[in-house]
Coordinates of C-alpha atoms in Angstrom, one line a residue:
Chain S
M10 CA 208.5 117.9 -55.5
G11 CA 210.2 114.5 -55.0
K12 CA 212.4 113.7 -52.1
K13 CA 215.5 113.6 -54.3
K14 CA 215.0 117.0 -55.7
E15 CA 214.6 118.5 -52.2
F16 CA 217.7 116.7 -51.1
S17 CA 219.9 117.9 -54.0
K18 CA 219.5 121.4 -52.8
P19 CA 222.0 122.8 -50.3
N20 CA 221.2 122.0 -46.7
K21 CA 220.2 125.5 -45.7
Q22 CA 217.5 127.2 -47.8
R23 CA 218.8 129.8 -50.0
P24 CA 217.5 133.2 -48.7
G25 CA 214.4 134.3 -50.5
S26 CA 214.1 131.3 -52.9
K27 CA 211.2 131.7 -55.4
K28 CA 209.4 128.7 -54.0
E29 CA 209.6 130.0 -50.5
A30 CA 208.3 133.4 -51.6
V31 CA 205.3 131.8 -53.3
E32 CA 204.6 129.7 -50.2
G33 CA 205.0 132.7 -48.0
F34 CA 202.3 134.6 -49.9
L35 CA 200.1 131.5 -49.8
F36 CA 200.4 131.3 -46.1
I37 CA 199.6 134.9 -45.5
S38 CA 196.9 134.9 -48.2
P39 CA 193.9 134.6 -45.8
W40 CA 195.0 137.8 -44.0
L41 CA 195.9 139.5 -47.3
I42 CA 192.5 138.8 -48.8
G43 CA 190.7 139.8 -45.6
F44 CA 192.8 142.9 -45.4
L45 CA 191.9 144.0 -48.9
I46 CA 188.2 143.2 -48.6
F47 CA 187.5 144.1 -44.9
T48 CA 190.1 146.8 -44.2
L49 CA 191.7 148.6 -47.1
G50 CA 188.7 148.6 -49.4
P51 CA 186.3 149.8 -46.6
L52 CA 188.9 152.3 -45.5
I53 CA 188.9 154.0 -48.9
A54 CA 185.1 153.7 -49.3
S55 CA 184.7 155.2 -45.8
I56 CA 186.6 158.3 -46.8
F57 CA 184.2 158.8 -49.8
L58 CA 181.2 158.0 -47.7
S59 CA 182.2 160.6 -45.1
L60 CA 182.1 163.2 -47.9
S61 CA 178.6 162.1 -49.0
K62 CA 175.1 162.1 -47.9
W63 CA 173.6 158.6 -48.1
D64 CA 170.6 156.9 -46.6
I65 CA 171.6 153.5 -48.0
F66 CA 168.5 153.3 -50.3
A67 CA 169.0 156.1 -52.8
D68 CA 172.3 156.9 -54.5
P69 CA 175.0 158.6 -52.4
Q70 CA 175.3 162.4 -53.0
F71 CA 178.7 164.1 -52.8
V72 CA 178.5 166.9 -50.3
G73 CA 182.2 167.7 -49.7
L74 CA 183.1 168.5 -46.1
Q75 CA 179.5 169.2 -45.1
N76 CA 179.4 166.3 -42.7
Y77 CA 182.4 167.5 -40.9
S78 CA 181.2 171.1 -40.7
K79 CA 177.8 169.8 -39.4
M80 CA 179.6 168.3 -36.4
L81 CA 180.7 171.7 -35.3
V82 CA 177.1 172.8 -34.8
D83 CA 175.7 169.4 -33.7
P84 CA 175.0 169.5 -30.0
L85 CA 174.7 165.7 -29.7
F86 CA 178.1 165.3 -31.3
K87 CA 179.6 167.6 -28.7
K88 CA 177.6 166.0 -25.9
S89 CA 178.7 162.5 -26.9
L90 CA 182.4 163.6 -27.2
W91 CA 182.2 165.2 -23.8
N92 CA 180.6 162.1 -22.3
T93 CA 183.2 159.9 -23.7
F94 CA 186.0 162.1 -22.3
Y95 CA 184.3 162.2 -18.9
Y96 CA 184.2 158.4 -18.9
A97 CA 187.8 158.1 -20.0
I98 CA 189.2 160.7 -17.7
F99 CA 187.9 158.9 -14.6
S100 CA 187.8 155.2 -15.6
I101 CA 191.4 155.0 -17.0
P102 CA 193.3 156.6 -14.1
L103 CA 191.1 155.0 -11.4
G104 CA 191.3 151.6 -13.2
M105 CA 195.1 151.8 -13.5
A106 CA 195.6 153.0 -9.9
G107 CA 193.2 150.3 -8.6
G108 CA 194.8 147.5 -10.7
L109 CA 198.3 148.6 -9.6
S110 CA 197.2 148.8 -5.9
L111 CA 195.8 145.2 -6.0
A112 CA 199.0 144.0 -7.7
L113 CA 201.2 145.7 -5.1
L114 CA 199.1 144.1 -2.3
L115 CA 199.4 140.6 -4.0
N116 CA 203.1 141.1 -4.5
Q117 CA 203.7 141.2 -0.7
K118 CA 204.3 137.4 -0.6
V119 CA 200.8 136.9 0.8
K120 CA 199.4 133.4 1.6
G121 CA 196.6 132.4 -0.6
L122 CA 197.8 134.4 -3.5
P123 CA 196.2 132.2 -6.2
I124 CA 192.8 132.5 -4.5
F125 CA 192.9 136.3 -4.3
R126 CA 194.3 136.5 -7.8
T127 CA 191.4 134.4 -9.1
I128 CA 188.8 136.5 -7.2
F129 CA 190.2 139.8 -8.5
Y130 CA 190.6 138.5 -12.0
L131 CA 187.3 136.7 -12.4
P132 CA 185.0 139.7 -13.1
S133 CA 187.2 140.8 -16.0
V134 CA 186.6 137.6 -17.9
T135 CA 182.9 138.3 -17.9
S136 CA 181.4 141.0 -20.1
G137 CA 178.6 141.7 -22.4
V138 CA 174.9 141.9 -21.9
A139 CA 174.7 139.6 -18.8
V140 CA 177.1 141.8 -16.9
A141 CA 175.4 145.0 -18.0
L142 CA 172.1 143.6 -16.7
L143 CA 173.6 142.6 -13.4
W144 CA 174.9 146.2 -12.9
K145 CA 171.6 147.7 -14.0
W146 CA 170.1 145.6 -11.2
I147 CA 172.8 146.6 -8.7
F148 CA 172.1 150.3 -9.5
N149 CA 168.4 149.9 -9.3
P150 CA 167.3 153.1 -7.4
E151 CA 164.6 151.3 -5.3
F152 CA 165.9 147.8 -4.6
G153 CA 169.6 147.7 -5.6
I154 CA 172.5 147.0 -3.4
A155 CA 174.4 150.1 -4.5
N156 CA 172.0 152.2 -2.4
M157 CA 172.0 149.7 0.4
I158 CA 175.8 150.2 0.7
L159 CA 175.4 154.0 0.6
N160 CA 172.8 153.7 3.4
W161 CA 175.2 151.6 5.5
F162 CA 177.5 154.6 5.6
G163 CA 174.6 156.9 6.4
L164 CA 174.5 158.3 2.9
P165 CA 171.2 159.0 1.1
S166 CA 170.1 156.8 -1.8
L167 CA 170.8 157.9 -5.3
Q168 CA 168.8 157.6 -8.5
W169 CA 171.9 156.3 -10.3
L170 CA 171.1 155.3 -13.9
S171 CA 167.9 157.4 -13.8
S172 CA 169.8 160.6 -12.8
P173 CA 171.6 162.7 -15.4
H174 CA 174.3 163.4 -12.7
W175 CA 174.9 159.9 -11.4
A176 CA 174.4 157.7 -14.5
M177 CA 178.0 158.3 -15.8
P178 CA 179.6 157.8 -12.4
A179 CA 177.6 154.5 -12.2
L180 CA 179.1 153.3 -15.5
I181 CA 182.6 154.3 -14.3
I182 CA 182.1 152.4 -11.0
M183 CA 181.0 149.4 -13.1
S184 CA 184.1 149.6 -15.2
L185 CA 186.3 149.3 -12.1
W186 CA 184.9 145.8 -11.6
G187 CA 187.0 144.7 -14.5
I188 CA 190.4 145.9 -13.3
G189 CA 191.7 142.4 -12.7
G190 CA 193.2 142.1 -16.2
G191 CA 195.4 145.1 -15.6
M192 CA 196.2 143.7 -12.1
L193 CA 197.6 140.5 -13.6
I194 CA 199.8 142.4 -16.1
Y195 CA 201.1 144.7 -13.3
L196 CA 201.7 141.7 -11.1
A197 CA 203.8 140.0 -13.8
G198 CA 205.7 143.3 -14.2
L199 CA 206.3 143.6 -10.5
Q200 CA 207.6 140.0 -10.3
G201 CA 210.1 140.9 -13.1
I202 CA 211.7 143.7 -11.1
P203 CA 215.1 142.4 -9.8
Q204 CA 215.1 142.1 -6.0
Q205 CA 218.6 143.5 -5.8
L206 CA 217.4 147.0 -6.7
Y207 CA 215.2 147.1 -3.6
E208 CA 218.0 145.6 -1.4
A209 CA 220.5 148.2 -2.6
A210 CA 218.0 151.0 -2.0
E211 CA 217.2 149.6 1.5
L212 CA 220.9 149.7 2.3
D213 CA 220.9 153.3 1.3
G214 CA 218.1 153.9 3.8
A215 CA 215.3 154.4 1.4
G216 CA 211.8 153.9 2.7
S217 CA 209.0 152.0 1.0
W218 CA 207.4 155.1 -0.5
S219 CA 210.7 156.2 -2.0
C220 CA 211.3 152.7 -3.3
F221 CA 207.9 152.8 -5.0
I222 CA 208.6 156.1 -6.6
N223 CA 212.1 155.5 -7.6
I224 CA 212.2 151.8 -8.5
T225 CA 208.8 150.3 -8.9
L226 CA 207.1 153.0 -11.0
P227 CA 210.0 153.5 -13.4
M228 CA 210.5 149.8 -13.9
L229 CA 206.8 149.3 -14.5
S230 CA 206.5 152.4 -16.8
P231 CA 206.6 150.5 -20.1
T232 CA 203.7 148.3 -18.9
L233 CA 201.8 151.4 -17.5
F234 CA 202.3 153.1 -20.8
F235 CA 200.9 150.2 -22.9
Q236 CA 197.9 149.9 -20.5
L237 CA 197.3 153.7 -20.9
I238 CA 197.2 153.5 -24.7
M239 CA 194.9 150.4 -24.6
G240 CA 192.8 152.1 -22.0
I241 CA 192.3 155.2 -24.2
I242 CA 191.4 153.1 -27.3
G243 CA 189.1 150.9 -25.2
S244 CA 187.2 153.7 -23.4
F245 CA 186.5 155.4 -26.7
Q246 CA 184.8 152.3 -27.9
V247 CA 182.4 151.7 -25.0
F248 CA 179.1 150.5 -26.3
T249 CA 177.3 147.4 -25.0
Q250 CA 176.9 148.4 -21.4
V251 CA 175.5 151.8 -22.3
Y252 CA 173.2 150.3 -24.9
V253 CA 171.8 147.8 -22.4
M254 CA 171.8 149.9 -19.3
T255 CA 170.7 153.4 -20.3
Q256 CA 170.3 153.7 -24.1
G257 CA 172.3 156.9 -23.7
G258 CA 169.9 158.5 -21.3
P259 CA 168.7 160.1 -19.2
A260 CA 168.8 163.4 -21.1
N261 CA 171.7 162.1 -23.2
A262 CA 173.9 161.9 -20.0
T263 CA 175.4 158.7 -21.1
L264 CA 175.3 159.1 -24.9
V265 CA 178.8 158.0 -25.6
Y266 CA 180.5 158.4 -28.9
V267 CA 180.1 155.0 -30.4
L268 CA 176.5 154.8 -29.4
Y269 CA 175.8 158.1 -31.2
L270 CA 177.7 156.7 -34.2
Y271 CA 175.6 153.5 -34.1
Q272 CA 172.4 155.5 -33.9
N273 CA 173.4 157.6 -36.9
A274 CA 174.4 154.6 -39.0
F275 CA 171.9 151.9 -38.1
Q276 CA 168.9 153.7 -36.7
W277 CA 168.7 156.8 -38.8
W278 CA 170.7 155.4 -41.8
K279 CA 172.8 158.5 -42.0
M280 CA 175.7 156.6 -43.5
G281 CA 177.7 159.6 -44.6
Y282 CA 177.5 161.4 -41.3
A283 CA 178.3 158.2 -39.4
S284 CA 181.4 157.6 -41.6
A285 CA 182.6 161.1 -40.8
L286 CA 182.0 160.5 -37.1
A287 CA 184.1 157.3 -37.4
W288 CA 187.0 159.2 -39.0
V289 CA 186.9 161.8 -36.2
L290 CA 187.0 159.0 -33.7
F291 CA 190.0 157.6 -35.5
A292 CA 191.7 161.0 -35.5
I293 CA 191.1 161.5 -31.8
V294 CA 192.4 158.1 -30.8
M295 CA 195.4 158.7 -33.1
V296 CA 196.1 162.1 -31.6
F297 CA 196.0 160.7 -28.1
T298 CA 198.2 157.8 -29.0
L299 CA 200.8 160.1 -30.6
I300 CA 200.7 162.5 -27.7
Q301 CA 201.4 159.6 -25.4
F302 CA 204.3 158.5 -27.6
K303 CA 205.7 162.0 -27.6
L304 CA 205.4 162.2 -23.8
A305 CA 206.7 158.7 -23.3
P306 CA 210.4 159.5 -23.2
H307 CA 209.9 161.8 -20.2
W308 CA 208.5 159.1 -18.0
V309 CA 208.8 155.7 -19.6
H310 CA 212.1 153.9 -19.0
Y311 CA 212.9 151.1 -21.4
D312 CA 216.3 150.1 -20.0
V313 CA 216.9 151.1 -16.5
L314 CA 219.6 148.6 -16.0
Chain J
M9 CA 214.7 146.0 18.7
S10 CA 214.0 142.9 16.6
A11 CA 210.7 142.4 18.6
S12 CA 209.5 145.9 17.6
I13 CA 210.4 145.2 13.9
N14 CA 208.5 142.0 14.2
K15 CA 205.5 143.8 15.6
Q16 CA 205.7 146.3 12.9
K17 CA 205.8 143.5 10.3
T18 CA 202.8 141.8 11.8
G19 CA 200.9 145.0 11.8
K20 CA 201.7 145.6 8.2
L21 CA 200.7 142.1 7.3
A22 CA 197.4 142.4 9.1
L23 CA 196.7 145.6 7.2
I24 CA 197.5 143.9 3.9
Y25 CA 195.2 141.0 4.6
T26 CA 192.4 143.2 5.8
L27 CA 192.7 145.2 2.5
L28 CA 192.8 142.0 0.4
I29 CA 189.8 140.5 2.1
L30 CA 187.8 143.7 1.9
G31 CA 188.7 144.0 -1.8
A32 CA 187.9 140.3 -2.5
L33 CA 184.5 140.9 -0.9
C34 CA 183.8 143.9 -3.1
F35 CA 184.7 141.9 -6.2
M36 CA 182.5 138.9 -5.1
I37 CA 179.4 140.8 -4.0
P38 CA 178.0 141.3 -7.5
F39 CA 178.2 137.6 -8.2
I40 CA 176.6 136.7 -4.9
W41 CA 173.9 139.2 -5.4
M42 CA 173.2 137.9 -8.9
L43 CA 173.0 134.3 -7.7
S44 CA 170.8 135.3 -4.7
S45 CA 168.4 137.4 -6.8
S46 CA 168.1 134.6 -9.4
L47 CA 166.7 132.3 -6.7
K48 CA 164.2 134.6 -5.1
E49 CA 160.5 134.9 -5.5
L50 CA 159.3 138.1 -7.1
P51 CA 157.9 139.6 -3.8
Q52 CA 161.2 139.1 -2.1
I53 CA 163.0 140.9 -5.0
F54 CA 161.1 144.1 -4.1
V55 CA 162.3 144.5 -0.6
F56 CA 164.6 147.2 0.7
P57 CA 167.1 146.8 2.2
P58 CA 167.7 143.7 0.1
Q59 CA 167.8 140.3 1.7
W60 CA 170.7 138.0 0.8
I61 CA 169.1 134.6 1.5
P62 CA 166.4 133.6 -0.9
K63 CA 163.3 132.3 1.0
P64 CA 161.9 130.1 -0.5
V65 CA 164.6 129.1 -2.9
R66 CA 163.0 129.1 -6.4
W67 CA 165.1 126.8 -8.6
D68 CA 162.3 126.9 -11.1
N69 CA 163.2 130.5 -11.9
Y70 CA 165.9 129.1 -14.1
A71 CA 163.5 126.8 -16.1
R72 CA 161.1 129.7 -16.5
A73 CA 163.7 132.2 -17.6
L74 CA 165.2 129.7 -20.1
L75 CA 161.8 129.0 -21.5
K76 CA 160.9 132.7 -21.8
M77 CA 164.1 133.6 -23.6
N78 CA 163.9 130.7 -26.0
F79 CA 167.2 129.5 -24.7
P80 CA 167.8 126.3 -26.9
L81 CA 167.5 128.3 -30.1
A82 CA 169.7 131.2 -28.9
L83 CA 172.3 128.7 -27.6
K84 CA 172.3 126.9 -30.9
N85 CA 173.0 130.1 -32.8
T86 CA 175.6 131.3 -30.4
L87 CA 177.3 127.9 -30.5
I88 CA 177.4 127.9 -34.3
I89 CA 178.9 131.3 -34.4
T90 CA 181.4 130.6 -31.6
V91 CA 182.6 127.2 -32.9
F92 CA 183.2 128.6 -36.4
T93 CA 184.8 131.8 -35.2
V94 CA 187.2 130.0 -32.9
T95 CA 188.1 127.5 -35.6
G96 CA 188.5 130.2 -38.2
Q97 CA 190.6 132.4 -36.1
L98 CA 192.9 129.6 -35.0
L99 CA 193.4 128.3 -38.5
S100 CA 193.8 131.6 -40.3
S101 CA 195.9 133.4 -37.7
A102 CA 198.2 130.5 -37.1
C103 CA 198.7 130.0 -40.9
V104 CA 199.4 133.7 -41.5
A105 CA 201.6 134.0 -38.4
Y106 CA 203.7 131.1 -39.6
G107 CA 204.1 132.8 -43.0
F108 CA 205.3 136.0 -41.3
A109 CA 207.5 134.3 -38.8
R110 CA 209.3 131.7 -41.0
L111 CA 209.0 132.2 -44.7
R112 CA 210.9 134.9 -46.6
F113 CA 209.1 136.8 -49.3
P114 CA 209.4 140.3 -50.7
G115 CA 207.6 143.0 -48.8
R116 CA 207.2 140.8 -45.7
E117 CA 208.3 143.5 -43.2
L118 CA 206.0 146.1 -44.8
L119 CA 203.0 143.8 -44.8
F120 CA 203.7 142.9 -41.2
M121 CA 203.7 146.6 -40.3
L122 CA 200.3 146.7 -41.9
V123 CA 199.1 143.9 -39.6
I124 CA 200.3 145.8 -36.6
S125 CA 198.8 149.1 -37.6
T126 CA 195.4 147.5 -38.2
M127 CA 195.5 146.4 -34.6
M128 CA 195.2 150.1 -33.7
L129 CA 192.4 150.9 -36.2
P130 CA 189.1 151.3 -34.4
S131 CA 186.7 148.9 -36.1
Q132 CA 184.1 151.7 -36.4
V133 CA 186.0 153.2 -39.2
T134 CA 185.5 150.2 -41.5
M135 CA 182.2 149.1 -40.0
I136 CA 179.8 150.9 -42.4
P137 CA 181.4 149.8 -45.7
V138 CA 181.8 146.3 -44.4
F139 CA 178.1 146.3 -43.6
I140 CA 177.4 147.4 -47.1
I141 CA 179.5 144.7 -48.5
F142 CA 177.5 142.1 -46.6
K143 CA 174.3 143.7 -47.5
T144 CA 175.2 143.6 -51.2
L145 CA 176.1 140.0 -50.9
G146 CA 172.7 139.4 -49.3
W147 CA 174.3 138.1 -46.1
V148 CA 172.5 140.5 -43.7
D149 CA 170.3 138.5 -41.4
T150 CA 172.4 135.4 -41.8
L151 CA 175.2 134.2 -39.5
K152 CA 177.8 134.6 -42.3
P153 CA 179.0 138.2 -41.5
L154 CA 179.8 137.0 -38.0
I155 CA 181.8 134.0 -39.1
V156 CA 183.5 134.6 -42.5
P157 CA 185.9 137.4 -41.5
S158 CA 187.5 135.2 -38.8
F159 CA 188.6 132.8 -41.5
L160 CA 190.3 135.7 -43.2
G161 CA 192.7 136.7 -40.4
A162 CA 190.3 139.3 -39.0
N163 CA 192.0 139.1 -35.6
T164 CA 195.3 140.7 -36.2
F165 CA 196.1 140.6 -32.6
A166 CA 196.1 136.8 -32.7
I167 CA 198.4 136.9 -35.8
F168 CA 200.8 139.1 -33.9
L169 CA 200.7 136.9 -30.8
L170 CA 201.2 133.7 -32.7
R171 CA 204.0 135.1 -34.8
Q172 CA 205.9 136.1 -31.7
F173 CA 205.4 132.6 -30.4
F174 CA 206.6 130.9 -33.6
L175 CA 209.7 133.1 -33.6
T176 CA 210.7 131.5 -30.3
I177 CA 210.6 128.0 -31.7
P178 CA 214.2 126.9 -32.7
K179 CA 214.7 126.9 -36.4
E180 CA 216.8 123.8 -36.3
L181 CA 213.7 121.7 -35.8
E182 CA 212.3 123.0 -39.1
D183 CA 215.6 122.6 -41.0
A184 CA 215.9 119.0 -39.9
A185 CA 212.4 118.3 -41.2
R186 CA 213.1 120.1 -44.5
I187 CA 216.2 117.9 -45.0
D188 CA 213.9 114.9 -44.5
G189 CA 211.8 116.2 -47.3
C190 CA 209.0 117.9 -45.4
G191 CA 207.2 120.7 -47.2
S192 CA 206.1 123.9 -45.5
L193 CA 202.5 122.7 -45.2
R194 CA 203.5 119.6 -43.3
I195 CA 206.0 121.4 -41.2
F196 CA 203.2 123.9 -40.3
F197 CA 200.7 121.2 -39.4
Q198 CA 202.9 118.5 -37.9
I199 CA 205.7 120.5 -36.2
M200 CA 204.7 124.1 -35.6
M201 CA 201.0 123.7 -34.6
P202 CA 201.6 121.0 -31.9
L203 CA 204.5 123.1 -30.5
A204 CA 202.3 126.2 -30.4
K205 CA 199.6 124.6 -28.4
P206 CA 199.8 126.9 -25.4
A207 CA 199.6 130.0 -27.6
L208 CA 196.8 128.5 -29.6
V209 CA 194.8 127.8 -26.5
T210 CA 195.3 131.4 -25.4
V211 CA 194.1 132.7 -28.8
G212 CA 191.2 130.2 -28.8
I213 CA 190.1 131.4 -25.4
F214 CA 190.0 135.0 -26.5
A215 CA 188.2 134.1 -29.7
F216 CA 185.7 132.2 -27.7
M217 CA 185.0 135.0 -25.2
G218 CA 184.9 137.6 -27.9
S219 CA 182.3 135.8 -30.0
W220 CA 180.3 134.5 -27.0
N221 CA 179.9 138.0 -25.5
D222 CA 179.7 139.8 -28.8
F223 CA 176.7 142.1 -28.9
F224 CA 177.4 144.7 -31.6
G225 CA 177.9 142.2 -34.4
P226 CA 174.6 140.3 -33.9
L227 CA 172.8 143.6 -33.2
I228 CA 173.6 145.1 -36.6
Y229 CA 173.5 141.9 -38.7
L230 CA 170.7 139.7 -37.3
N231 CA 167.1 140.7 -37.4
S232 CA 165.1 137.5 -37.5
E233 CA 163.9 136.0 -34.2
S234 CA 165.2 132.6 -35.4
L235 CA 168.8 133.9 -35.5
R236 CA 168.9 135.5 -32.1
T237 CA 172.1 134.9 -30.1
L238 CA 172.2 134.6 -26.4
A239 CA 173.3 138.3 -26.0
I240 CA 170.5 139.5 -28.2
A241 CA 168.0 137.2 -26.5
L242 CA 169.0 138.5 -23.1
Q243 CA 168.6 142.1 -24.3
T244 CA 165.2 141.3 -25.8
F245 CA 164.2 139.5 -22.6
Q246 CA 165.1 142.6 -20.6
G247 CA 162.8 144.7 -22.8
Q248 CA 159.8 142.3 -22.3
F249 CA 160.2 141.6 -18.6
T250 CA 161.6 144.8 -17.3
A251 CA 160.7 144.2 -13.6
E252 CA 161.2 140.5 -13.3
W253 CA 164.7 140.8 -12.0
N254 CA 164.8 137.2 -10.6
L255 CA 164.3 135.8 -14.0
L256 CA 166.6 138.3 -15.7
M257 CA 169.3 137.4 -13.2
A258 CA 168.7 133.6 -13.7
A259 CA 169.1 134.1 -17.4
S260 CA 172.3 136.1 -16.9
V261 CA 173.8 133.5 -14.7
V262 CA 173.2 130.9 -17.4
V263 CA 174.8 133.0 -20.1
L264 CA 177.8 133.7 -17.9
L265 CA 178.3 130.2 -16.7
P266 CA 180.1 128.7 -19.7
V267 CA 182.6 131.6 -19.6
L268 CA 183.2 131.1 -15.9
M269 CA 183.6 127.3 -16.4
I270 CA 186.1 127.7 -19.2
F271 CA 187.9 130.2 -17.0
F272 CA 188.2 127.7 -14.1
I273 CA 189.3 124.8 -16.4
L274 CA 191.8 126.8 -18.4
Q275 CA 192.9 129.4 -15.8
R276 CA 196.6 128.8 -16.5
Y277 CA 196.1 129.8 -20.1
F278 CA 194.0 132.9 -19.2
V279 CA 196.7 134.2 -17.0
Q280 CA 199.4 133.5 -19.5
G281 CA 197.4 135.0 -22.3
I282 CA 196.6 138.2 -20.4
V283 CA 200.2 138.7 -19.5
L284 CA 201.4 138.0 -23.1
T285 CA 199.0 140.5 -24.5
G286 CA 199.8 143.2 -21.8
L287 CA 203.6 143.0 -22.1
K288 CA 203.4 142.8 -25.9

């Protein structure tokens, strides 16, 4: 390992020298160990668990595909799946449209851009129990400001989180508070669009709407695509706010998928059924991601120039 | 003609500013409402339509809330978890990222594909067996399950981000150091780590926020009252004092404050980080 020995080697490292390979494995070893213990092993174990009945105390019992067939007749499974779709179908498009609109407004060379950007972005750095409590208070049916704002516009007060019809919309509205992260990403994307494109279009007499449809959207499409995929993955994993604000109620109106999975695993110790639920979650997310990748060539432009 | 274009422009600008200011108000109102509620007396909480100015201003709500939720203990637990998680994630993901970015070894591309594909894997799929591993080790109801994985490259996203960053650092720097007899370990610590500071700060911020706000982890792994984190303490507090919204809001403000402070101090890195993660 002395200096001389190092020096006697050729200046450039030989590709794939043995020492380098050993060092390489040493450097990635934390991840490799973690991957084996916390990902690969559990992944395999989880497949077997999903085929078993196990309450964590007695020995697991092999039951074949029974956990999966049980889902087909489990009303709570269907309910939680439906609720999660409901949440995703509104929160993702509204969040993307909202974030993009804010980014477009901020991209108009406005004065005070840093201040506005900070204000819009700030809520999205906050999350967790504190934010969930804040929104629970906002949606308080008797004394919350959500109803105050409705009343300003002459609309009647709502029961919000205590109403099976309005609890989910309340959670969707709450999710829109965090669109600032997306806004920043779109803003960066907008600032990367070459100005010449717009100038050329203007010379051709294109209006701002036509510029938006024919230049801005296609140029932003890779970013929008990425945000859509992350949005789907994220909305299928909603948990904390539901646990804190509604516990899935009222009448299971906000029982989202991961909450139901959590209840099965850690409240009822149905480890086998919960594992099967987890695999179905994985399959759903995968299917949506694959569909998006299949559709992508029709609307995502990776090299417009 | 130019006058009418100017007029049109002013009109458009006015519209943009109106929308921006309205939007900004909507985004700020929840914060203002939280702060205002946290300073009110209980009778003033139960008034509709709500009043914005607390009268009288009850600063002692904060002291009462902190006392009731056993704040010092929860803060201590959260700090232990957060400090270890941030350290662990920075060290392990930088080390792994450097290995993937710079050292050649058989199977590197394949293994890196695995890193990327685990980013897409919902954590729920592995959650139950991982819980059983920790249970078998006797680690349930200790802080270890929340800390140890971060030292083993648990955050594959951070690995990905740092690898991309290391790839942008010119290789000549490293070659020169090697000629001077530097080993990979020294190059990593003395050349790559200092150069990667901006990316490391970004990764650190995300690690901090993730672990400070984490609710699911503590919820399944911690039972003892003495191990409660801030998130769990807040949730328990809510269960005990359902109607005392002034105290609940005071406690929430205190839990959010460190995140907001870090945001204002490191805003540049936040913005850079979110853009890096969004544009891949």
